[in-house]
Amino acid sequence: MILLVNICKEIFHELEFVRPIKDILMSRGIKFKIVHYKELKKIDIDNAKRIIICGTSIKDNNFLKNMKSFSWITGCNKPILGICGGMQIIGMSFRNTHLEKKKQIGMYGVDFEKEFFGLQGRVEVYELHSRYIIPNLKDFEIFAVKQCPQAIKHKTMPYYGVLFHPEVRNKTIIEEFCRL
Amino acid sequence: MKLCILFSGGKDSTYAAYLAKKHNHKLACLISIISENKDSFMFHTPSIELAKIQAAAMNLPIILQKTKGEKEIELKDLEKAIKIAKQKYKIQGIVTGAVASVYQASRIQKICDKLKLECFNPLWQKDQNEILEDLIKNKFNIIITQVAAYPLDKSWLGRKIDNTFIKEIKILSEKYKINPAGEGGEFESLVLNCPLFKRKLNIINKKIYGEGNSWKMEVDVE
C-alpha cells in the first residue's frame, strides 16, 4: 500500500494536488491510502510500503509552520517521495537545509546530470512553487538544478524529492518510485 | 472562501464552479472573456448574451471583459477583469476549468500570484472520460455547439452529452486520437442546465453554419 500524504490547507486543493497522483496509482492498480498530515497516525506509516508527500498550492506554505508533524520522517526508512512542498518537508527534516524564496510557474527545461527515476538529460517539467530548499550536501545528493535544486536523494535513506510536479508531465517518476 | 469563476459557459468551467460550491465555497461572481480572436489558446469565447443568461440562471453577477485576443494583451485584459472582481466582490480566489493545458493554467496561476489570490483548478489532470461521466452523474444538461475535428461533422451539433455520446466519442478518440472531452478544441459545449442553475435554459432559435468538419451552432436561449 502506498500512503499519500496530503499537505493542502484547503480541502478544495486536494482535487488539484492529491487526486492526480491517486489517479495515476489507481490506473496502475496500485493500492493506496490518502491521509492529511495533521491526521497521520503511526499505524498509517507502519502499514505503508512507500510514502508520497504530495504538493500544494503556491500560496499555501502552512505545512512549514507544522514541521513537528513530520518528525516521523527521519526514522521512517521506507521509500518516501516528496513533491514540491513534500520535497521541502523532506529537506527541512534534516539539519542544515535552508529554505529560500523563489517563484517558478510553468514549463521549464531541467537538465538531469544523473539518472533519476528514468529521467536523464534535458527534461521538460511543470513548476509551481514559491519556495525551494538548499539541502545539506552531507545528507543529500542533487540530481538536477534549474535556478535551484530540482531533484534530490538522501545518500543513505530511500528519500527522494522533486520540486516540480511529476503528475503533470513526468508521470514515470511516480510509476518508477512505486516499483522501488 | 469567496471565489470567482473563469466562466466560458461550457462544461468544464461550469463543472469547476459546481465543485467549488460543493466544497462549501461561496461563488461571488463569474468572469467571461469575450475574445475577438476565435483561435485564442487562452479562452473559449462564449457569446455575451448566453453568458449573461447563464449567470442570471445561477443568480450570480458576471463581469464581461472584451479582448482583441492578441497573445499577451488578452492576459492583461484577464488581469483587469480579475482586479475588478477582487475590488467589487472581495474575492479571495479564482476557479478555472483547466484540465490539461499548462499554457492556460500557468498563465492564470501567474496572474493570481501577482494579485495575491488563490487559484483552484479542480479538474486538473483529470481523466477526460471521467469528467464526461461525472457530468452525467451530476445531472448536467450539456449540448455540443461547435465541432472542429475529423470525423466530427454537422450531425454532432446540438447533441446532448449522455451515455451514448460518451460511447461514440470514446470510439472516435481511440480511432482518430481526438480528445474525448474536446480539450484540444475538437468540440465546444454549452450548459443548458445543472445543479447550479435555478432554472433550465431553453433553445428558442438556432443558426447552423460551417463546412466539412468545422461547424458551429449559434443559439438563442431563454
mmCIF file of C-alpha atoms in Angstrom:
data_model
loop_
_atom_site.group_PDB
_atom_site.id
_atom_site.type_symbol
_atom_site.label_atom_id
_atom_site.label_comp_id
_atom_site.label_asym_id
_atom_site.label_seq_id
_atom_site.Cartn_x
_atom_site.Cartn_y
_atom_site.Cartn_z
ATOM 1 C CA MET A 1 0.000 0.000 0.000
ATOM 2 C CA ILE A 2 1.179 3.481 -0.859
ATOM 3 C CA LEU A 3 0.447 6.217 1.634
ATOM 4 C CA LEU A 4 -0.392 9.559 0.016
ATOM 5 C CA VAL A 5 0.214 12.359 2.493
ATOM 6 C CA ASN A 6 -1.972 15.380 1.793
ATOM 7 C CA ILE A 7 -0.466 18.708 2.907
ATOM 8 C CA CYS A 8 -3.131 21.049 1.471
ATOM 9 C CA LYS A 9 -4.597 23.617 3.836
ATOM 10 C CA GLU A 10 -7.696 23.971 1.636
ATOM 11 C CA ILE A 11 -9.644 20.736 1.085
ATOM 12 C CA PHE A 12 -10.643 22.008 -2.384
ATOM 13 C CA HIS A 13 -6.956 21.935 -3.425
ATOM 14 C CA GLU A 14 -6.806 18.165 -2.921
ATOM 15 C CA LEU A 15 -8.511 17.795 -6.305
ATOM 16 C CA GLU A 16 -5.528 19.525 -7.925
ATOM 17 C CA PHE A 17 -2.575 18.219 -5.934
ATOM 18 C CA VAL A 18 -3.576 14.815 -4.499
ATOM 19 C CA ARG A 19 -6.260 13.440 -6.827
ATOM 20 C CA PRO A 20 -3.996 13.410 -9.945
ATOM 21 C CA ILE A 21 -1.477 11.223 -8.078
ATOM 22 C CA LYS A 22 -4.250 8.997 -6.751
ATOM 23 C CA ASP A 23 -5.498 8.629 -10.355
ATOM 24 C CA ILE A 24 -2.038 7.520 -11.555
ATOM 25 C CA LEU A 25 -1.917 4.843 -8.826
ATOM 26 C CA MET A 26 -5.496 3.728 -9.490
ATOM 27 C CA SER A 27 -4.925 3.391 -13.234
ATOM 28 C CA ARG A 28 -1.951 1.088 -12.499
ATOM 29 C CA GLY A 29 -3.930 -0.960 -9.964
ATOM 30 C CA ILE A 30 -1.753 0.173 -7.048
ATOM 31 C CA LYS A 31 -3.387 0.207 -3.614
ATOM 32 C CA PHE A 32 -3.200 3.491 -1.726
ATOM 33 C CA LYS A 33 -4.494 5.398 1.262
ATOM 34 C CA ILE A 34 -4.805 9.192 1.491
ATOM 35 C CA VAL A 35 -4.254 10.834 4.884
ATOM 36 C CA HIS A 36 -3.875 14.513 5.753
ATOM 37 C CA TYR A 37 -0.607 15.154 7.567
ATOM 38 C CA LYS A 38 -2.430 16.538 10.589
ATOM 39 C CA GLU A 39 -4.377 13.273 10.947
ATOM 40 C CA LEU A 40 -1.497 10.906 10.249
ATOM 41 C CA LYS A 41 -1.160 8.016 12.716
ATOM 42 C CA LYS A 42 1.776 5.699 13.364
ATOM 43 C CA ILE A 43 -0.250 2.780 12.019
ATOM 44 C CA ASP A 44 -0.652 4.573 8.657
ATOM 45 C CA ILE A 45 3.126 4.815 8.325
ATOM 46 C CA ASP A 46 3.670 1.254 9.600
ATOM 47 C CA ASN A 47 1.190 -0.140 7.066
ATOM 48 C CA ALA A 48 2.667 1.742 4.114
ATOM 49 C CA LYS A 49 5.235 0.196 1.780
ATOM 50 C CA ARG A 50 6.060 3.561 0.270
ATOM 51 C CA ILE A 51 5.019 7.120 1.004
ATOM 52 C CA ILE A 52 4.357 10.055 -1.312
ATOM 53 C CA ILE A 53 4.107 13.518 0.231
ATOM 54 C CA CYS A 54 2.044 15.480 -2.304
ATOM 55 C CA GLY A 55 2.377 19.181 -3.093
ATOM 56 C CA THR A 56 0.002 22.060 -2.534
ATOM 57 C CA SER A 57 -0.856 25.479 -3.955
ATOM 58 C CA ILE A 58 1.746 28.178 -4.498
ATOM 59 C CA LYS A 59 0.214 30.363 -1.756
ATOM 60 C CA ASP A 60 -0.001 27.558 0.778
ATOM 61 C CA ASN A 61 3.072 27.277 2.997
ATOM 62 C CA ASN A 62 1.119 26.362 6.095
ATOM 63 C CA PHE A 63 2.806 22.958 6.380
ATOM 64 C CA LEU A 64 6.139 24.680 7.085
ATOM 65 C CA LYS A 65 4.695 26.019 10.329
ATOM 66 C CA ASN A 66 3.878 22.457 11.365
ATOM 67 C CA MET A 67 7.194 20.695 10.771
ATOM 68 C CA LYS A 68 6.758 18.822 14.082
ATOM 69 C CA SER A 69 4.020 16.829 12.341
ATOM 70 C CA PHE A 70 6.733 15.375 10.093
ATOM 71 C CA SER A 71 9.148 14.263 12.809
ATOM 72 C CA TRP A 72 8.413 10.651 11.751
ATOM 73 C CA ILE A 73 10.341 11.137 8.506
ATOM 74 C CA THR A 74 13.910 10.805 9.763
ATOM 75 C CA GLY A 75 13.239 7.463 11.464
ATOM 76 C CA CYS A 76 10.900 6.012 8.842
ATOM 77 C CA ASN A 77 13.460 4.451 6.471
ATOM 78 C CA LYS A 78 10.752 3.486 3.940
ATOM 79 C CA PRO A 79 10.861 4.910 0.407
ATOM 80 C CA ILE A 80 9.461 8.453 0.500
ATOM 81 C CA LEU A 81 8.911 10.725 -2.486
ATOM 82 C CA GLY A 82 8.309 14.374 -1.687
ATOM 83 C CA ILE A 83 6.687 16.502 -4.396
ATOM 84 C CA CYS A 84 7.217 20.283 -4.321
ATOM 85 C CA GLY A 85 6.121 21.144 -0.747
ATOM 86 C CA GLY A 86 6.831 17.483 0.020
ATOM 87 C CA MET A 87 10.450 17.935 -1.125
ATOM 88 C CA GLN A 88 10.717 20.988 1.122
ATOM 89 C CA ILE A 89 9.416 18.913 4.033
ATOM 90 C CA ILE A 90 11.919 16.094 3.422
ATOM 91 C CA GLY A 91 14.808 18.552 3.178
ATOM 92 C CA MET A 92 13.753 20.558 6.218
ATOM 93 C CA SER A 93 13.531 17.356 8.271
ATOM 94 C CA PHE A 94 17.338 17.286 8.243
ATOM 95 C CA ARG A 95 19.691 19.798 9.821
ATOM 96 C CA ASN A 96 21.461 22.488 7.833
ATOM 97 C CA THR A 97 18.946 22.523 4.989
ATOM 98 C CA HIS A 98 17.989 26.064 4.034
ATOM 99 C CA LEU A 99 14.603 27.251 2.811
ATOM 100 C CA GLU A 100 14.740 30.028 0.226
ATOM 101 C CA LYS A 101 12.160 32.037 -1.716
ATOM 102 C CA LYS A 102 11.868 31.686 -5.475
ATOM 103 C CA LYS A 103 8.865 31.546 -7.765
ATOM 104 C CA GLN A 104 8.774 29.254 -10.775
ATOM 105 C CA ILE A 105 5.466 28.798 -12.617
ATOM 106 C CA GLY A 106 5.038 26.884 -15.880
ATOM 107 C CA MET A 107 7.153 24.609 -18.056
ATOM 108 C CA TYR A 108 10.939 24.591 -17.604
ATOM 109 C CA GLY A 109 13.675 22.553 -19.244
ATOM 110 C CA VAL A 110 15.650 20.879 -16.471
ATOM 111 C CA ASP A 111 18.969 19.067 -17.017
ATOM 112 C CA PHE A 112 19.324 15.835 -15.087
ATOM 113 C CA GLU A 113 23.039 15.238 -14.691
ATOM 114 C CA LYS A 114 22.479 11.700 -13.415
ATOM 115 C CA GLU A 115 19.612 9.312 -13.981
ATOM 116 C CA PHE A 116 16.694 9.975 -11.683
ATOM 117 C CA PHE A 117 13.777 7.527 -11.925
ATOM 118 C CA GLY A 118 14.480 7.028 -15.606
ATOM 119 C CA LEU A 119 14.980 10.734 -16.377
ATOM 120 C CA GLN A 120 18.308 11.878 -17.783
ATOM 121 C CA GLY A 121 19.454 14.872 -19.829
ATOM 122 C CA ARG A 122 17.077 17.741 -20.671
ATOM 123 C CA VAL A 123 13.540 17.103 -19.423
ATOM 124 C CA GLU A 124 10.528 19.454 -19.593
ATOM 125 C CA VAL A 125 8.836 19.745 -16.212
ATOM 126 C CA TYR A 126 5.905 21.711 -14.745
ATOM 127 C CA GLU A 127 6.842 24.030 -11.893
ATOM 128 C CA LEU A 128 4.536 25.699 -9.378
ATOM 129 C CA HIS A 129 6.283 26.890 -6.244
ATOM 130 C CA SER A 130 7.303 29.971 -4.285
ATOM 131 C CA ARG A 131 9.999 28.326 -2.174
ATOM 132 C CA TYR A 132 12.778 25.790 -2.562
ATOM 133 C CA ILE A 133 15.402 24.134 -0.392
ATOM 134 C CA ILE A 134 19.165 24.064 -0.496
ATOM 135 C CA PRO A 135 19.758 20.643 1.051
ATOM 136 C CA ASN A 136 22.798 19.904 3.135
ATOM 137 C CA LEU A 137 25.217 18.019 0.928
ATOM 138 C CA LYS A 138 26.352 15.775 3.758
ATOM 139 C CA ASP A 139 22.962 14.048 3.675
ATOM 140 C CA PHE A 140 21.642 14.734 0.168
ATOM 141 C CA GLU A 141 22.742 14.343 -3.412
ATOM 142 C CA ILE A 142 21.378 16.769 -6.022
ATOM 143 C CA PHE A 143 20.401 15.235 -9.383
ATOM 144 C CA ALA A 144 19.116 18.308 -11.244
ATOM 145 C CA VAL A 145 19.352 22.078 -10.900
ATOM 146 C CA LYS A 146 17.425 24.778 -12.739
ATOM 147 C CA GLN A 147 17.964 28.060 -10.893
ATOM 148 C CA CYS A 148 17.561 25.950 -7.727
ATOM 149 C CA PRO A 149 17.755 22.219 -6.794
ATOM 150 C CA GLN A 150 15.007 20.344 -8.633
ATOM 151 C CA ALA A 151 15.617 16.698 -7.698
ATOM 152 C CA ILE A 152 17.380 15.239 -4.659
ATOM 153 C CA LYS A 153 18.010 11.893 -3.000
ATOM 154 C CA HIS A 154 19.144 11.157 0.521
ATOM 155 C CA LYS A 155 22.568 9.492 0.478
ATOM 156 C CA THR A 156 21.762 6.636 2.842
ATOM 157 C CA MET A 157 17.971 6.528 3.153
ATOM 158 C CA PRO A 158 15.417 5.926 0.345
ATOM 159 C CA TYR A 159 14.139 9.504 0.449
ATOM 160 C CA TYR A 160 13.587 11.404 -2.799
ATOM 161 C CA GLY A 161 12.356 14.875 -3.597
ATOM 162 C CA VAL A 162 11.307 16.765 -6.713
ATOM 163 C CA LEU A 163 10.494 20.463 -6.714
ATOM 164 C CA PHE A 164 8.393 20.225 -9.881
ATOM 165 C CA HIS A 165 5.082 18.404 -10.283
ATOM 166 C CA PRO A 166 5.700 14.995 -11.930
ATOM 167 C CA GLU A 167 1.954 14.264 -12.019
ATOM 168 C CA VAL A 168 1.632 16.796 -14.864
ATOM 169 C CA ARG A 169 4.248 15.814 -17.473
ATOM 170 C CA ASN A 170 6.561 13.278 -15.797
ATOM 171 C CA LYS A 171 4.267 10.531 -14.509
ATOM 172 C CA THR A 172 7.042 7.956 -14.976
ATOM 173 C CA ILE A 173 8.738 9.292 -11.820
ATOM 174 C CA ILE A 174 5.710 8.230 -9.792
ATOM 175 C CA GLU A 175 5.478 4.881 -11.594
ATOM 176 C CA GLU A 176 9.190 4.169 -11.110
ATOM 177 C CA PHE A 177 9.011 5.169 -7.448
ATOM 178 C CA CYS A 178 6.155 2.707 -6.961
ATOM 179 C CA ARG A 179 8.380 -0.056 -8.390
ATOM 180 C CA LEU A 180 11.205 0.522 -5.863
ATOM 181 C CA MET B 1 -13.694 31.449 0.713
ATOM 182 C CA LYS B 2 -15.273 33.922 -1.741
ATOM 183 C CA LEU B 3 -14.388 32.702 -5.217
ATOM 184 C CA CYS B 4 -14.741 33.924 -8.783
ATOM 185 C CA ILE B 5 -15.194 31.500 -11.677
ATOM 186 C CA LEU B 6 -13.463 31.982 -15.037
ATOM 187 C CA PHE B 7 -16.560 31.101 -16.974
ATOM 188 C CA SER B 8 -16.941 30.133 -20.614
ATOM 189 C CA GLY B 9 -20.447 28.716 -20.418
ATOM 190 C CA GLY B 10 -19.127 25.289 -21.393
ATOM 191 C CA LYS B 11 -18.957 22.065 -19.417
ATOM 192 C CA ASP B 12 -15.534 22.398 -17.725
ATOM 193 C CA SER B 13 -15.842 25.860 -16.181
ATOM 194 C CA THR B 14 -19.427 25.179 -15.086
ATOM 195 C CA TYR B 15 -18.432 21.858 -13.520
ATOM 196 C CA ALA B 16 -15.492 23.566 -11.758
ATOM 197 C CA ALA B 17 -17.954 26.124 -10.334
ATOM 198 C CA TYR B 18 -20.212 23.293 -9.186
ATOM 199 C CA LEU B 19 -17.293 21.592 -7.399
ATOM 200 C CA ALA B 20 -16.337 24.867 -5.680
ATOM 201 C CA LYS B 21 -19.869 25.219 -4.361
ATOM 202 C CA LYS B 22 -19.901 21.549 -3.325
ATOM 203 C CA HIS B 23 -16.773 22.240 -1.261
ATOM 204 C CA ASN B 24 -18.713 24.946 0.584
ATOM 205 C CA HIS B 25 -17.083 27.924 -1.078
ATOM 206 C CA LYS B 26 -19.128 30.991 -1.895
ATOM 207 C CA LEU B 27 -19.438 31.751 -5.608
ATOM 208 C CA ALA B 28 -19.112 35.540 -5.649
ATOM 209 C CA CYS B 29 -19.103 36.207 -9.392
ATOM 210 C CA LEU B 30 -18.234 34.955 -12.863
ATOM 211 C CA ILE B 31 -15.765 36.385 -15.351
ATOM 212 C CA SER B 32 -16.209 35.762 -19.082
ATOM 213 C CA ILE B 33 -13.616 36.895 -21.563
ATOM 214 C CA ILE B 34 -15.158 37.833 -24.872
ATOM 215 C CA SER B 35 -12.347 37.452 -27.376
ATOM 216 C CA GLU B 36 -12.346 38.715 -30.938
ATOM 217 C CA ASN B 37 -9.786 36.018 -31.697
ATOM 218 C CA LYS B 38 -11.666 32.791 -32.329
ATOM 219 C CA ASP B 39 -8.361 30.863 -32.296
ATOM 220 C CA SER B 40 -7.280 32.042 -28.820
ATOM 221 C CA PHE B 41 -5.284 29.415 -26.897
ATOM 222 C CA MET B 42 -6.460 31.009 -23.658
ATOM 223 C CA PHE B 43 -10.189 31.397 -23.937
ATOM 224 C CA HIS B 44 -13.182 29.512 -25.243
ATOM 225 C CA THR B 45 -15.265 32.537 -26.167
ATOM 226 C CA PRO B 46 -18.925 32.447 -25.258
ATOM 227 C CA SER B 47 -21.483 34.795 -26.739
ATOM 228 C CA ILE B 48 -22.138 37.757 -24.456
ATOM 229 C CA GLU B 49 -25.864 37.118 -24.359
ATOM 230 C CA LEU B 50 -25.528 33.419 -23.490
ATOM 231 C CA ALA B 51 -23.038 34.082 -20.688
ATOM 232 C CA LYS B 52 -25.354 36.741 -19.241
ATOM 233 C CA ILE B 53 -28.358 34.395 -19.330
ATOM 234 C CA GLN B 54 -26.372 31.540 -17.758
ATOM 235 C CA ALA B 55 -25.150 33.880 -14.993
ATOM 236 C CA ALA B 56 -28.731 35.002 -14.375
ATOM 237 C CA ALA B 57 -29.820 31.354 -14.182
ATOM 238 C CA MET B 58 -27.200 30.862 -11.452
ATOM 239 C CA ASN B 59 -28.191 34.122 -9.803
ATOM 240 C CA LEU B 60 -24.588 35.331 -9.998
ATOM 241 C CA PRO B 61 -23.118 38.636 -11.161
ATOM 242 C CA ILE B 62 -20.917 38.418 -14.244
ATOM 243 C CA ILE B 63 -18.001 40.551 -15.397
ATOM 244 C CA LEU B 64 -17.765 40.571 -19.194
ATOM 245 C CA GLN B 65 -14.337 41.591 -20.416
ATOM 246 C CA LYS B 66 -13.742 42.189 -24.095
ATOM 247 C CA THR B 67 -10.323 41.481 -25.597
ATOM 248 C CA LYS B 68 -8.814 41.592 -29.046
ATOM 249 C CA GLY B 69 -7.329 38.207 -28.203
ATOM 250 C CA GLU B 70 -3.746 39.070 -29.074
ATOM 251 C CA LYS B 71 -1.404 36.746 -27.236
ATOM 252 C CA GLU B 72 -0.168 38.699 -24.211
ATOM 253 C CA ILE B 73 -2.766 41.513 -24.377
ATOM 254 C CA GLU B 74 -5.556 39.053 -23.621
ATOM 255 C CA LEU B 75 -3.768 38.201 -20.373
ATOM 256 C CA LYS B 76 -3.712 41.889 -19.434
ATOM 257 C CA ASP B 77 -7.450 42.029 -20.125
ATOM 258 C CA LEU B 78 -7.995 38.964 -17.953
ATOM 259 C CA GLU B 79 -5.941 40.558 -15.179
ATOM 260 C CA LYS B 80 -8.037 43.719 -15.484
ATOM 261 C CA ALA B 81 -11.255 41.703 -15.055
ATOM 262 C CA ILE B 82 -9.869 39.790 -12.066
ATOM 263 C CA LYS B 83 -8.827 43.078 -10.433
ATOM 264 C CA ILE B 84 -12.403 44.348 -10.834
ATOM 265 C CA ALA B 85 -13.713 41.113 -9.253
ATOM 266 C CA LYS B 86 -11.298 41.494 -6.354
ATOM 267 C CA GLN B 87 -12.260 45.094 -5.753
ATOM 268 C CA LYS B 88 -16.001 44.797 -6.297
ATOM 269 C CA TYR B 89 -16.760 41.356 -4.859
ATOM 270 C CA LYS B 90 -13.821 40.961 -2.442
ATOM 271 C CA ILE B 91 -12.911 37.590 -3.929
ATOM 272 C CA GLN B 92 -10.096 35.575 -2.366
ATOM 273 C CA GLY B 93 -9.521 33.176 -5.208
ATOM 274 C CA ILE B 94 -10.151 32.146 -8.800
ATOM 275 C CA VAL B 95 -11.565 28.835 -10.052
ATOM 276 C CA THR B 96 -10.786 27.575 -13.549
ATOM 277 C CA GLY B 97 -11.901 24.589 -15.606
ATOM 278 C CA ALA B 98 -8.337 23.892 -16.790
ATOM 279 C CA VAL B 99 -7.808 20.170 -17.382
ATOM 280 C CA ALA B 100 -4.546 19.622 -19.220
ATOM 281 C CA SER B 101 -3.369 22.906 -20.748
ATOM 282 C CA VAL B 102 -0.236 24.077 -18.927
ATOM 283 C CA TYR B 103 -0.243 27.115 -21.229
ATOM 284 C CA GLN B 104 -3.619 28.226 -19.869
ATOM 285 C CA ALA B 105 -3.121 27.082 -16.269
ATOM 286 C CA SER B 106 0.319 28.598 -15.733
ATOM 287 C CA ARG B 107 -0.740 31.981 -17.087
ATOM 288 C CA ILE B 108 -3.740 32.131 -14.784
ATOM 289 C CA GLN B 109 -1.549 30.971 -11.864
ATOM 290 C CA LYS B 110 0.833 33.875 -12.578
ATOM 291 C CA ILE B 111 -1.974 36.437 -12.591
ATOM 292 C CA CYS B 112 -3.426 35.044 -9.351
ATOM 293 C CA ASP B 113 0.017 35.072 -7.771
ATOM 294 C CA LYS B 114 0.530 38.699 -8.799
ATOM 295 C CA LEU B 115 -2.862 39.695 -7.372
ATOM 296 C CA LYS B 116 -2.346 37.603 -4.222
ATOM 297 C CA LEU B 117 -5.314 35.336 -4.940
ATOM 298 C CA GLU B 118 -5.669 31.586 -4.533
ATOM 299 C CA CYS B 119 -6.034 29.650 -7.764
ATOM 300 C CA PHE B 120 -8.144 26.475 -7.859
ATOM 301 C CA ASN B 121 -8.103 24.019 -10.773
ATOM 302 C CA PRO B 122 -10.357 21.196 -9.555
ATOM 303 C CA LEU B 123 -10.316 19.306 -12.883
ATOM 304 C CA TRP B 124 -6.529 19.477 -13.267
ATOM 305 C CA GLN B 125 -5.118 16.322 -14.906
ATOM 306 C CA LYS B 126 -8.454 14.546 -14.549
ATOM 307 C CA ASP B 127 -9.235 11.739 -16.967
ATOM 308 C CA GLN B 128 -11.322 13.220 -19.778
ATOM 309 C CA ASN B 129 -13.790 10.326 -19.935
ATOM 310 C CA GLU B 130 -14.264 10.532 -16.198
ATOM 311 C CA ILE B 131 -15.197 14.219 -16.493
ATOM 312 C CA LEU B 132 -17.914 13.350 -19.009
ATOM 313 C CA GLU B 133 -19.214 10.557 -16.769
ATOM 314 C CA ASP B 134 -19.232 12.873 -13.727
ATOM 315 C CA LEU B 135 -21.222 15.471 -15.632
ATOM 316 C CA ILE B 136 -23.934 12.937 -16.443
ATOM 317 C CA LYS B 137 -23.916 11.582 -12.887
ATOM 318 C CA ASN B 138 -24.390 15.127 -11.568
ATOM 319 C CA LYS B 139 -27.295 15.840 -13.940
ATOM 320 C CA PHE B 140 -25.628 18.397 -16.206
ATOM 321 C CA ASN B 141 -27.602 19.068 -19.381
ATOM 322 C CA ILE B 142 -24.996 19.952 -21.997
ATOM 323 C CA ILE B 143 -25.153 20.226 -25.765
ATOM 324 C CA ILE B 144 -22.492 20.436 -28.451
ATOM 325 C CA THR B 145 -22.411 23.830 -30.158
ATOM 326 C CA GLN B 146 -19.273 23.575 -32.266
ATOM 327 C CA VAL B 147 -17.107 20.883 -33.882
ATOM 328 C CA ALA B 148 -13.673 21.342 -35.407
ATOM 329 C CA ALA B 149 -12.030 17.962 -35.951
ATOM 330 C CA TYR B 150 -12.340 14.994 -38.277
ATOM 331 C CA PRO B 151 -14.536 12.903 -38.206
ATOM 332 C CA LEU B 152 -16.934 15.154 -36.253
ATOM 333 C CA ASP B 153 -19.432 16.806 -38.579
ATOM 334 C CA LYS B 154 -22.643 18.820 -38.686
ATOM 335 C CA SER B 155 -24.634 15.908 -37.243
ATOM 336 C CA TRP B 156 -22.903 16.359 -33.867
ATOM 337 C CA LEU B 157 -24.267 19.877 -33.370
ATOM 338 C CA GLY B 158 -26.995 20.052 -30.734
ATOM 339 C CA ARG B 159 -26.228 16.563 -29.430
ATOM 340 C CA LYS B 160 -26.623 16.089 -25.718
ATOM 341 C CA ILE B 161 -23.672 14.746 -23.711
ATOM 342 C CA ASP B 162 -25.139 11.474 -22.482
ATOM 343 C CA ASN B 163 -24.022 7.854 -22.232
ATOM 344 C CA THR B 164 -24.478 7.281 -25.976
ATOM 345 C CA PHE B 165 -22.340 10.357 -26.697
ATOM 346 C CA ILE B 166 -19.609 9.061 -24.358
ATOM 347 C CA LYS B 167 -19.627 5.626 -26.021
ATOM 348 C CA GLU B 168 -19.328 7.123 -29.507
ATOM 349 C CA ILE B 169 -16.735 9.752 -28.646
ATOM 350 C CA LYS B 170 -14.617 7.094 -26.891
ATOM 351 C CA ILE B 171 -14.554 5.013 -30.056
ATOM 352 C CA LEU B 172 -13.627 8.045 -32.159
ATOM 353 C CA SER B 173 -10.963 9.174 -29.699
ATOM 354 C CA GLU B 174 -9.278 5.775 -29.873
ATOM 355 C CA LYS B 175 -9.500 5.608 -33.651
ATOM 356 C CA TYR B 176 -8.727 9.205 -34.597
ATOM 357 C CA LYS B 177 -6.826 10.407 -31.479
ATOM 358 C CA ILE B 178 -9.266 13.212 -30.781
ATOM 359 C CA ASN B 179 -9.654 14.277 -27.174
ATOM 360 C CA PRO B 180 -12.904 12.754 -25.792
ATOM 361 C CA ALA B 181 -13.635 15.871 -23.733
ATOM 362 C CA GLY B 182 -12.833 18.328 -26.523
ATOM 363 C CA GLU B 183 -9.819 19.702 -24.631
ATOM 364 C CA GLY B 184 -7.994 20.320 -27.904
ATOM 365 C CA GLY B 185 -10.886 22.371 -29.296
ATOM 366 C CA GLU B 186 -12.372 19.334 -31.089
ATOM 367 C CA PHE B 187 -15.779 20.475 -29.894
ATOM 368 C CA GLU B 188 -17.312 23.192 -27.752
ATOM 369 C CA SER B 189 -20.199 22.734 -25.369
ATOM 370 C CA LEU B 190 -22.958 24.773 -23.771
ATOM 371 C CA VAL B 191 -24.535 24.069 -20.387
ATOM 372 C CA LEU B 192 -28.327 24.407 -20.501
ATOM 373 C CA ASN B 193 -28.969 23.136 -17.002
ATOM 374 C CA CYS B 194 -27.064 21.871 -13.963
ATOM 375 C CA PRO B 195 -27.475 21.829 -10.180
ATOM 376 C CA LEU B 196 -26.200 25.447 -10.007
ATOM 377 C CA PHE B 197 -28.983 26.747 -12.259
ATOM 378 C CA LYS B 198 -32.180 27.993 -10.657
ATOM 379 C CA ARG B 199 -33.966 27.361 -13.953
ATOM 380 C CA LYS B 200 -33.168 25.430 -17.105
ATOM 381 C CA LEU B 201 -32.460 27.241 -20.359
ATOM 382 C CA ASN B 202 -34.478 26.510 -23.491
ATOM 383 C CA ILE B 203 -33.240 26.958 -27.021
ATOM 384 C CA ILE B 204 -35.635 29.234 -28.893
ATOM 385 C CA ASN B 205 -33.648 29.795 -32.042
ATOM 386 C CA LYS B 206 -30.595 28.318 -33.744
ATOM 387 C CA LYS B 207 -28.400 29.099 -36.710
ATOM 388 C CA ILE B 208 -26.022 26.498 -38.137
ATOM 389 C CA TYR B 209 -23.127 27.252 -40.419
ATOM 390 C CA GLY B 210 -19.816 25.736 -41.488
ATOM 391 C CA GLU B 211 -18.394 23.127 -43.808
ATOM 392 C CA GLY B 212 -16.568 19.771 -43.757
ATOM 393 C CA ASN B 213 -15.528 19.033 -40.172
ATOM 394 C CA SER B 214 -15.863 22.594 -38.920
ATOM 395 C CA TRP B 215 -19.400 23.512 -37.890
ATOM 396 C CA LYS B 216 -20.959 25.942 -35.466
ATOM 397 C CA MET B 217 -24.439 26.261 -33.995
ATOM 398 C CA GLU B 218 -25.352 29.667 -32.627
ATOM 399 C CA VAL B 219 -28.317 29.524 -30.300
ATOM 400 C CA ASP B 220 -30.670 31.933 -28.605
ATOM 401 C CA VAL B 221 -31.896 30.753 -25.236
ATOM 402 C CA GLU B 222 -34.479 31.907 -22.720
#
